[in-house]
Short mmCIF file of C-alpha atoms in Angstrom, two decimals:
data_model
loop_
_atom_site.label_atom_id
_atom_site.label_comp_id
_atom_site.label_asym_id
_atom_site.label_seq_id
_atom_site.Cartn_x
_atom_site.Cartn_y
_atom_site.Cartn_z
CA MET D 1356 -0.26 0.40 0.10
CA ALA D 1357 1.22 3.07 -1.03
CA PHE D 1358 2.33 5.94 2.25
CA VAL D 1359 0.61 8.74 1.96
CA ASP D 1360 0.93 11.19 4.75
CA GLU D 1361 -1.10 14.85 3.84
CA ALA D 1362 -4.84 14.74 2.36
CA LYS D 1363 -7.60 17.29 1.73
CA ILE D 1364 -10.96 16.19 2.32
CA LYS D 1365 -14.02 17.99 2.31
CA VAL D 1366 -16.84 16.92 5.00
CA THR D 1367 -20.25 17.53 4.76
CA SER D 1368 -22.78 16.40 7.72
CA GLY D 1369 -26.06 15.27 7.46
CA ALA D 1370 -29.32 17.58 7.47
CA GLY D 1371 -31.73 17.25 10.02
CA GLY D 1372 -35.20 15.66 9.38
CA ASN D 1373 -38.00 18.34 8.71
CA GLY D 1374 -40.98 18.32 11.39
CA ALA D 1375 -44.45 17.57 10.04
CA VAL D 1376 -47.55 19.34 10.15
CA ALA D 1377 -50.38 16.34 10.90
CA TRP D 1378 -53.32 16.45 13.07
CA HIS D 1379 -54.98 13.64 15.74
CA ARG D 1380 -57.65 11.89 13.73
CA GLU D 1381 -60.10 9.93 15.91
CA PRO D 1382 -63.84 9.07 16.29
CA TYR D 1383 -65.66 10.99 18.01
CA LYS D 1384 -62.51 13.29 18.97
CA PRO D 1385 -63.09 16.15 16.15
CA LYS D 1386 -61.23 18.78 18.01
CA GLY D 1387 -57.62 16.03 18.15
CA GLY D 1388 -55.43 18.97 17.79
CA PRO D 1389 -51.71 19.45 16.09
CA ASP D 1390 -49.80 15.79 16.09
CA GLY D 1391 -47.40 16.17 13.84
CA GLY D 1392 -44.05 14.35 15.02
CA ASP D 1393 -40.54 16.23 15.16
CA GLY D 1394 -37.24 15.08 12.49
CA GLY D 1395 -34.56 13.08 13.38
CA ASP D 1396 -31.27 14.80 14.10
CA GLY D 1397 -28.69 14.70 10.88
CA GLY D 1398 -26.04 12.14 10.95
CA SER D 1399 -22.21 13.58 12.04
CA VAL D 1400 -18.92 13.06 10.15
CA ILE D 1401 -16.59 11.98 12.74
CA LEU D 1402 -12.63 10.92 12.52
CA ARG D 1403 -11.09 8.56 14.77
CA ALA D 1404 -7.90 7.17 15.33
CA ASP D 1405 -7.25 3.75 14.60
CA ARG D 1406 -3.55 1.92 14.58
CA SER D 1407 -4.85 -0.90 12.01
CA ILE D 1408 -4.68 2.01 9.83
CA GLY D 1409 -1.14 2.92 8.49
CA THR D 1410 -1.61 5.79 6.30
CA LEU D 1411 -3.78 8.64 4.72
CA LEU D 1412 -4.52 6.87 1.05
CA GLU D 1413 -7.96 6.20 1.65
CA VAL D 1414 -9.29 9.79 2.53
CA ARG D 1415 -6.71 11.12 -0.23
CA ASP D 1416 -8.42 8.74 -2.92
CA HIS D 1417 -12.22 9.23 -1.19
CA PRO D 1418 -12.02 13.14 -0.10
CA HIS D 1419 -15.22 13.83 -0.50
CA ILE D 1420 -17.43 13.08 3.04
CA LYS D 1421 -20.81 12.88 3.59
CA ALA D 1422 -23.08 11.55 6.40
CA GLU D 1423 -27.02 10.50 6.48
CA ARG D 1424 -29.18 12.75 6.62
CA GLY D 1425 -32.52 12.61 9.31
CA GLY D 1426 -36.11 11.12 8.82
CA HIS D 1427 -38.45 13.63 8.71
CA GLY D 1428 -41.05 13.28 11.24
CA ALA D 1429 -44.61 12.33 10.53
CA GLY D 1430 -48.15 12.46 12.26
CA LYS D 1431 -49.14 10.69 15.40
CA ARG D 1432 -46.54 12.33 16.66
CA ARG D 1433 -43.52 10.04 15.54
CA HIS D 1434 -40.22 11.63 15.33
CA GLY D 1435 -37.83 10.62 12.21
CA ALA D 1436 -34.80 8.43 12.63
CA LYS D 1437 -31.78 9.70 13.90
CA GLY D 1438 -29.00 9.86 10.43
CA LYS D 1439 -26.35 7.38 10.40
CA ASP D 1440 -22.63 8.91 11.64
CA ARG D 1441 -19.91 8.58 8.99
CA VAL D 1442 -17.12 7.52 10.91
CA VAL D 1443 -13.88 7.95 9.20
CA LEU D 1444 -10.67 5.60 10.34
CA VAL D 1445 -7.64 7.59 10.05
CA PRO D 1446 -4.35 6.57 11.71
CA GLU D 1447 -2.63 7.23 15.07
CA GLY D 1448 -1.23 10.42 15.02
CA THR D 1449 -3.33 12.26 11.93
CA ILE D 1450 -3.78 15.97 13.13
CA VAL D 1451 -6.14 17.97 11.58
CA TYR D 1452 -6.52 21.41 10.33
CA ASP D 1453 -9.32 23.66 9.46
CA GLU D 1454 -9.56 25.57 5.96
CA ASN D 1455 -7.46 28.69 7.82
CA GLY D 1456 -4.77 26.44 8.99
CA ARG D 1457 -6.12 26.15 12.43
CA VAL D 1458 -5.30 22.78 14.59
CA LEU D 1459 -8.83 20.90 15.54
CA ALA D 1460 -7.32 17.69 16.70
CA ASP D 1461 -4.54 15.87 17.42
CA LEU D 1462 -5.42 12.08 17.23
CA ALA D 1463 -2.05 10.90 18.61
CA ARG D 1464 -3.42 7.36 20.16
CA GLU D 1465 -6.10 4.55 19.58
CA GLY D 1466 -9.80 5.64 19.84
CA ASP D 1467 -9.17 9.56 19.92
CA GLN D 1468 -12.10 10.88 17.72
CA VAL D 1469 -13.06 14.14 16.83
CA VAL D 1470 -16.52 15.74 15.54
CA VAL D 1471 -15.63 17.64 12.35
CA ALA D 1472 -19.01 18.05 11.10
CA PRO D 1473 -21.74 18.02 13.55
CA GLY D 1474 -25.34 16.66 12.29
CA GLY D 1475 -28.32 19.65 11.69
CA ARG D 1476 -30.76 19.77 14.28
CA GLY D 1477 -33.81 18.11 13.18
CA GLY D 1478 -36.93 20.33 13.18
CA LYS D 1479 -40.19 20.53 15.32
CA GLY D 1480 -43.62 18.99 13.93
CA ASN D 1481 -46.63 21.37 14.56
CA ALA D 1482 -47.42 19.30 18.03
CA ARG D 1483 -44.67 21.50 19.40
CA PHE D 1484 -46.46 24.88 19.12
CA ALA D 1485 -49.27 24.56 20.75
CA THR D 1486 -50.07 26.71 23.35
CA PRO D 1487 -52.85 27.83 24.99
CA THR D 1488 -53.36 30.80 22.77
CA ARG D 1489 -52.53 28.93 19.46
CA ARG D 1490 -54.14 25.82 19.79
CA ALA D 1491 -53.82 24.49 15.90
CA PRO D 1492 -50.10 25.32 15.17
CA ALA D 1493 -50.52 24.56 10.90
CA PHE D 1494 -46.85 24.75 10.95
CA ALA D 1495 -43.66 23.08 11.48
CA GLN D 1496 -40.09 23.76 11.70
CA LYS D 1497 -37.80 22.56 8.59
CA GLY D 1498 -34.18 20.42 9.30
CA GLU D 1499 -31.68 22.40 10.06
CA PRO D 1500 -28.91 21.99 6.91
CA GLY D 1501 -26.00 19.89 7.69
CA VAL D 1502 -22.06 21.71 7.72
CA GLU D 1503 -20.11 21.96 5.12
CA ARG D 1504 -16.16 21.97 5.93
CA SER D 1505 -12.26 21.79 3.76
CA LEU D 1506 -10.32 20.07 6.09
CA ARG D 1507 -6.48 19.18 5.77
CA LEU D 1508 -4.69 15.67 7.69
CA GLU D 1509 -1.84 15.86 8.58
CA LEU D 1510 -0.22 12.37 9.40
CA ARG D 1511 3.58 12.73 12.13
CA LEU D 1512 3.98 8.98 12.76
CA LEU D 1513 4.27 7.68 16.01
CA ALA D 1514 7.67 5.88 16.75
CA ASP D 1515 10.10 5.85 19.71
CA VAL D 1516 13.12 6.19 17.81
CA GLY D 1517 14.04 8.59 14.60
CA LEU D 1518 17.10 7.75 12.15
CA VAL D 1519 18.57 10.44 10.92
CA GLY D 1520 21.12 11.22 8.37
CA PHE D 1521 22.12 11.82 4.48
CA PRO D 1522 20.93 10.07 1.98
CA ASN D 1523 22.50 6.26 1.69
CA ALA D 1524 24.16 6.56 4.96
CA GLY D 1525 22.87 3.50 6.11
CA LYS D 1526 19.60 3.66 7.58
CA SER D 1527 16.99 1.72 5.94
CA THR D 1528 19.82 -1.48 6.10
CA LEU D 1529 20.11 -0.66 10.01
CA VAL D 1530 15.93 -0.75 10.02
CA SER D 1531 16.24 -4.24 8.05
CA ARG D 1532 19.05 -6.19 10.55
CA ILE D 1533 16.96 -5.36 13.70
CA SER D 1534 13.54 -5.28 12.46
CA ALA D 1535 10.98 -7.70 10.20
CA ALA D 1536 10.57 -4.18 8.08
CA ARG D 1537 11.94 -4.76 4.79
CA PRO D 1538 12.44 -1.60 3.33
CA LYS D 1539 14.01 -1.05 -0.53
CA ILE D 1540 17.74 -1.20 -0.54
CA ALA D 1541 20.09 -0.14 -2.87
CA ASP D 1542 23.77 1.60 -3.97
CA TYR D 1543 22.60 4.70 -4.41
CA PRO D 1544 21.33 8.11 -2.92
CA PHE D 1545 17.17 9.02 -1.77
CA THR D 1546 16.37 4.97 -2.14
CA THR D 1547 13.77 5.50 0.54
CA LEU D 1548 11.20 7.63 -0.30
CA VAL D 1549 8.79 7.13 2.07
CA PRO D 1550 9.22 6.70 6.06
CA ASN D 1551 9.64 2.97 6.96
CA LEU D 1552 8.97 1.88 10.72
CA GLY D 1553 10.15 -1.16 12.52
CA VAL D 1554 9.14 -2.80 15.41
CA VAL D 1555 12.90 -3.75 17.71
CA ARG D 1556 12.59 -6.41 20.62
CA THR D 1557 15.05 -7.09 23.04
CA GLY D 1558 14.41 -8.48 25.92
CA ASP D 1559 11.14 -6.85 27.71
CA VAL D 1560 11.06 -4.03 26.07
CA SER D 1561 10.13 -3.46 22.42
CA PHE D 1562 10.39 -0.01 20.63
CA VAL D 1563 9.46 1.36 17.13
CA VAL D 1564 11.92 2.73 15.01
CA ALA D 1565 11.42 5.25 11.88
CA ASP D 1566 13.56 5.64 8.86
CA ILE D 1567 12.97 8.91 7.18
CA PRO D 1568 14.44 9.73 4.06
CA GLY D 1569 17.83 11.00 3.76
CA LEU D 1570 18.59 15.03 4.51
CA ILE D 1571 20.45 16.91 2.65
CA GLU D 1572 22.28 20.31 3.71
CA GLY D 1573 19.14 23.47 3.58
CA SER D 1574 16.42 20.57 4.05
CA HIS D 1575 14.11 23.17 6.51
CA GLU D 1576 14.33 25.18 3.81
CA GLY D 1577 12.41 22.84 1.48
CA LYS D 1578 15.57 21.15 -0.53
CA GLY D 1579 15.82 17.48 -1.25
CA LEU D 1580 13.22 15.17 0.34
CA GLY D 1581 13.54 14.74 3.80
CA HIS D 1582 11.98 17.90 4.70
CA ARG D 1583 8.79 16.72 3.86
CA PHE D 1584 9.38 13.95 6.41
CA LEU D 1585 11.04 15.69 8.87
CA ARG D 1586 8.05 15.71 10.91
CA HIS D 1587 7.39 12.44 11.33
CA VAL D 1588 10.63 12.10 13.80
CA SER D 1589 8.60 15.21 15.77
CA ARG D 1590 7.21 12.46 18.30
CA ALA D 1591 10.41 10.46 18.66
CA ALA D 1592 11.47 9.97 22.03
CA VAL D 1593 15.00 9.26 20.92
CA LEU D 1594 17.03 10.83 18.13
CA VAL D 1595 20.48 8.19 16.00
CA TYR D 1596 22.76 10.96 14.07
CA PHE D 1597 24.34 8.65 11.26
CA ALA D 1598 27.60 9.53 10.38
CA ASP D 1599 28.67 7.99 7.21
CA LEU D 1600 32.21 6.40 6.84
CA THR D 1601 32.16 5.65 3.26
CA ALA D 1602 30.79 9.00 1.93
CA GLU D 1603 33.06 10.74 -0.22
CA ASP D 1604 32.16 14.24 -0.53
CA ARG D 1605 32.06 15.08 2.99
CA ASP D 1606 33.75 14.68 6.24
CA PRO D 1607 31.82 12.31 8.32
CA ALA D 1608 32.96 13.94 11.37
CA SER D 1609 30.71 17.11 10.86
CA ASP D 1610 27.67 15.11 9.53
CA VAL D 1611 26.53 15.35 12.70
CA ASP D 1612 26.58 19.17 12.92
CA VAL D 1613 24.96 19.56 9.64
CA LEU D 1614 22.39 17.28 10.69
CA ARG D 1615 21.83 19.02 14.09
CA ARG D 1616 21.57 22.29 12.49
CA GLU D 1617 18.85 20.78 10.53
CA LEU D 1618 16.42 19.73 12.73
CA THR D 1619 17.34 23.00 14.95
CA GLU D 1620 15.75 25.19 12.15
CA PHE D 1621 12.68 22.65 12.01
CA ASP D 1622 12.14 22.63 15.71
CA GLN D 1623 14.16 23.33 18.25
CA ASP D 1624 12.61 20.94 21.02
CA LEU D 1625 13.63 18.38 18.57
CA ALA D 1626 17.16 18.72 18.30
CA ALA D 1627 17.40 18.88 22.11
CA ARG D 1628 15.80 14.92 21.97
CA PRO D 1629 18.31 12.62 23.73
CA SER D 1630 20.45 11.34 20.90
CA LEU D 1631 22.68 8.52 20.27
CA ILE D 1632 25.53 8.73 17.27
CA VAL D 1633 27.06 5.62 15.21
CA ALA D 1634 29.52 5.94 12.70
CA SER D 1635 27.83 3.56 9.84
CA LYS D 1636 29.33 1.27 7.57
CA VAL D 1637 32.60 0.76 10.01
CA ASP D 1638 33.48 -2.74 7.90
CA ALA D 1639 34.09 -0.36 4.85
CA GLY D 1640 35.52 2.54 6.22
CA ARG D 1641 37.26 1.58 9.66
CA ASP D 1642 40.25 3.95 8.69
CA ARG D 1643 37.98 7.00 8.56
CA PHE D 1644 36.50 6.36 12.19
CA PRO D 1645 39.32 7.59 14.49
CA GLN D 1646 38.62 10.94 13.14
CA VAL D 1647 34.47 10.72 14.17
CA LEU D 1648 35.44 9.14 17.35
CA GLU D 1649 37.85 12.39 17.90
CA ALA D 1650 34.82 14.66 17.01
CA TRP D 1651 32.12 12.29 18.92
CA PRO D 1652 33.74 10.20 21.58
CA ASP D 1653 31.03 8.42 22.74
CA ALA D 1654 30.05 7.39 18.84
CA LEU D 1655 29.50 3.41 17.98
CA PRO D 1656 30.44 1.88 15.02
CA ILE D 1657 28.03 -0.34 13.33
CA SER D 1658 28.06 -2.46 10.37
CA ALA D 1659 24.24 -3.47 9.27
CA VAL D 1660 25.80 -5.85 6.63
CA THR D 1661 28.78 -7.85 9.31
CA GLY D 1662 26.32 -7.02 12.42
CA GLU D 1663 29.08 -5.36 14.06
CA GLY D 1664 28.16 -2.95 16.94
CA ILE D 1665 24.58 -4.05 16.47
CA ASP D 1666 23.42 -5.69 19.44
CA GLU D 1667 24.99 -2.90 21.47
CA LEU D 1668 23.29 -0.28 19.18
CA VAL D 1669 19.66 -2.13 20.41
CA GLY D 1670 20.97 -2.10 24.06
CA ARG D 1671 21.68 1.10 24.16
CA LEU D 1672 18.77 2.57 22.39
CA ALA D 1673 16.64 0.35 24.82
CA VAL D 1674 17.92 2.05 27.81
CA SER D 1675 17.74 5.59 26.32
CA VAL D 1676 13.96 5.17 25.09
CA THR D 1677 12.94 3.44 28.04
CA LYS D 1678 14.41 6.12 29.87
CA ALA D 1679 13.03 8.65 27.71
CA ARG D 1680 9.25 7.19 28.15
CA ALA D 1681 9.53 7.84 32.04
CA GLU D 1682 10.81 11.15 31.43
CA ARG D 1683 8.76 12.32 28.81
CA PRO D 1684 4.42 11.78 28.89
CA ALA D 1685 3.17 9.54 25.50
CA PRO D 1686 1.74 11.96 23.22
CA VAL D 1687 -1.90 12.42 24.42
CA GLY D 1688 -4.89 13.12 21.88
CA TYR D 1689 -5.68 16.66 21.53
CA VAL D 1690 -9.07 18.23 20.16
CA ARG D 1691 -9.93 22.25 20.05
CA HIS D 1692 -13.34 22.97 21.68
CA VAL D 1693 -14.51 26.39 20.16
CA VAL D 1694 -16.98 28.44 22.29
CA ALA D 1695 -19.30 29.65 19.94
CA ASP D 1696 -19.36 33.41 20.10
CA ASP D 1697 -21.33 34.41 17.13
CA PRO D 1698 -23.02 37.57 17.64
CA ILE D 1699 -26.03 39.08 15.19
CA ARG D 1700 -24.40 42.06 13.16
CA VAL D 1701 -25.70 43.90 10.13
CA GLU D 1702 -23.10 44.78 7.05
CA ARG D 1703 -23.39 46.30 3.92
CA GLU D 1704 -23.18 43.73 0.89
CA ASP D 1705 -23.67 45.02 -3.09
CA GLY D 1706 -26.59 47.80 -2.53
CA ALA D 1707 -28.35 45.33 0.36
CA TRP D 1708 -28.30 44.73 4.07
CA ARG D 1709 -26.47 41.36 5.08
CA VAL D 1710 -27.58 39.75 8.38
CA ARG D 1711 -24.83 37.79 9.94
CA GLY D 1712 -25.20 35.11 13.07
CA ARG D 1713 -25.82 31.71 13.46
CA ARG D 1714 -28.85 32.47 15.71
CA ALA D 1715 -30.37 34.70 12.91
CA GLU D 1716 -29.53 32.35 9.76
CA ARG D 1717 -30.25 29.09 12.07
CA ALA D 1718 -33.84 30.72 12.45
CA VAL D 1719 -34.27 31.29 8.83
CA ASP D 1720 -32.98 27.88 7.72
CA THR D 1721 -35.35 26.08 9.84
CA THR D 1722 -38.26 28.02 8.50
CA ASP D 1723 -41.19 26.90 5.78
CA LEU D 1724 -41.00 30.07 4.03
CA ASP D 1725 -44.19 29.32 2.14
CA ASN D 1726 -46.27 28.84 5.00
CA ASP D 1727 -47.42 32.07 5.81
CA GLU D 1728 -48.07 31.36 9.78
CA ALA D 1729 -44.34 30.10 9.91
CA VAL D 1730 -43.08 33.18 8.27
CA ALA D 1731 -45.14 35.57 11.02
CA ARG D 1732 -43.30 33.39 13.45
CA LEU D 1733 -40.19 33.89 12.16
CA GLN D 1734 -40.90 37.60 12.04
CA GLU D 1735 -41.71 37.39 15.86
CA ARG D 1736 -38.37 35.43 16.23
CA LEU D 1737 -36.59 38.29 14.71
CA ILE D 1738 -37.86 41.06 16.21
CA LYS D 1739 -36.52 39.39 19.68
CA MET D 1740 -33.44 39.05 18.62
CA GLY D 1741 -33.07 42.83 17.81
CA VAL D 1742 -32.47 42.42 13.93
CA GLU D 1743 -34.91 45.05 13.26
CA ARG D 1744 -33.10 47.51 15.72
CA MET D 1745 -29.98 46.43 14.12
CA LEU D 1746 -30.82 47.28 10.72
CA GLU D 1747 -32.63 50.57 11.54
CA GLU D 1748 -29.22 51.74 13.64
CA ALA D 1749 -26.85 50.93 10.74
CA GLY D 1750 -29.31 53.14 8.65
CA ALA D 1751 -31.57 50.50 6.56
CA ARG D 1752 -35.03 52.02 4.79
CA GLU D 1753 -37.91 50.45 3.98
CA GLY D 1754 -37.98 48.23 1.09
CA ASP D 1755 -34.14 47.48 1.37
CA GLU D 1756 -33.03 44.46 0.54
CA VAL D 1757 -32.14 42.49 3.49
CA ARG D 1758 -30.44 38.72 3.11
CA ILE D 1759 -29.78 36.05 6.13
CA GLY D 1760 -28.53 33.01 5.27
CA LYS D 1761 -29.51 31.87 1.54
CA GLU D 1762 -32.76 34.27 1.67
CA ALA D 1763 -33.50 38.08 0.78
CA PHE D 1764 -36.17 39.89 2.19
CA ASP D 1765 -38.00 43.58 1.42
CA PHE D 1766 -37.13 45.09 4.60
CA GLU D 1767 -40.43 46.57 6.21
CA PRO D 1768 -40.26 48.17 9.75
CA GLU D 1769 -43.44 48.05 11.82
CA SER D 1770 -45.39 51.26 12.27
CA GLY D 1771 -44.24 53.32 15.31
CA GLY D 1772 -40.43 52.49 15.31
CA ARG D 1773 -40.69 49.79 17.18
CA GLY D 1774 -39.48 46.70 15.00
CA GLY D 1775 -40.18 44.99 11.97
CA GLU D 1776 -40.08 42.22 10.02
CA ALA D 1777 -37.23 41.09 7.27
#
């Protein structure tokens, strides 16, 4: 399966079902009264982290995600069925951004979830509008429309150890040696085009190693391939820097300095993580190891081909990972809860007046504008919300066009200046 770590999706929640206008029909009860049931709520779109999913390929290839709408109400006060939620499984470590680039959620662990598009509320049936003074309401609410959103998903792999090095430094070979992973290996640079994960087990300790495509100097500025994948080591507890002893055009002793500088430019916190330094391919470049050892006395010579130093490296990693896990808490899921603060306001728009605010827009959305009684109730609600007063204060005159949501009306203020209708 192809590795995909970014995807753009469009989610649409289900609209609420319409309330019903119905009357109680029963022999010998000529005044049975209103009997219409409520519409069901629409289904929501939910993103949920699942460790069985390893890539964003599925959502990238099927970016339009819709939930089911709610059922309509019916007579005998029967309520419509709730629309079925659409649950989309994504990999652990998926970060969800809105269209403005704001983080909505970090689904770090199995079961973390976020409602990215809540379903519309079902409309009330006419039975809900009966009062002592309005005993036979002949109108019902329409269901609330669903929510449409454009989102961007970004995957950050959950790995305990991140392998960082120049292209062809031996990272993939090491992963294949210490785990069951079988990444592509060849004797030319940029063999690894996507991150590879491998699970390492030693004694009672197991940890995940991530092989990141090779970095080059300037990766943080977008050079080469590594910059696309630097974020995949952002959750790693321990980093392993590779000094390639066979590199012909570089001083292996300075490799670590360059790599650390790239990580610092990308994320200062990342560069400060616990780390180990290995001098790779010692079987072919042993004569250059002393200069690495002089710069980095703790450097460990390894050869993924012959196995030299591998057991010691795995042992050191197990100790480092165990210590880092104790000091650094595991990633915790994060969901941004935005408190709705959407006051009603009036703006000028192309020669008309635009009323903005979720309460006013929802009142219009859920009103049956073909029903005079429902329109009269809408007028009362807008007056109570202060919409007419705000229009008059903004300079609206009788006959001006007023837009609320997707609808347009003529402004006709009540006589006496106490309010009006829109």
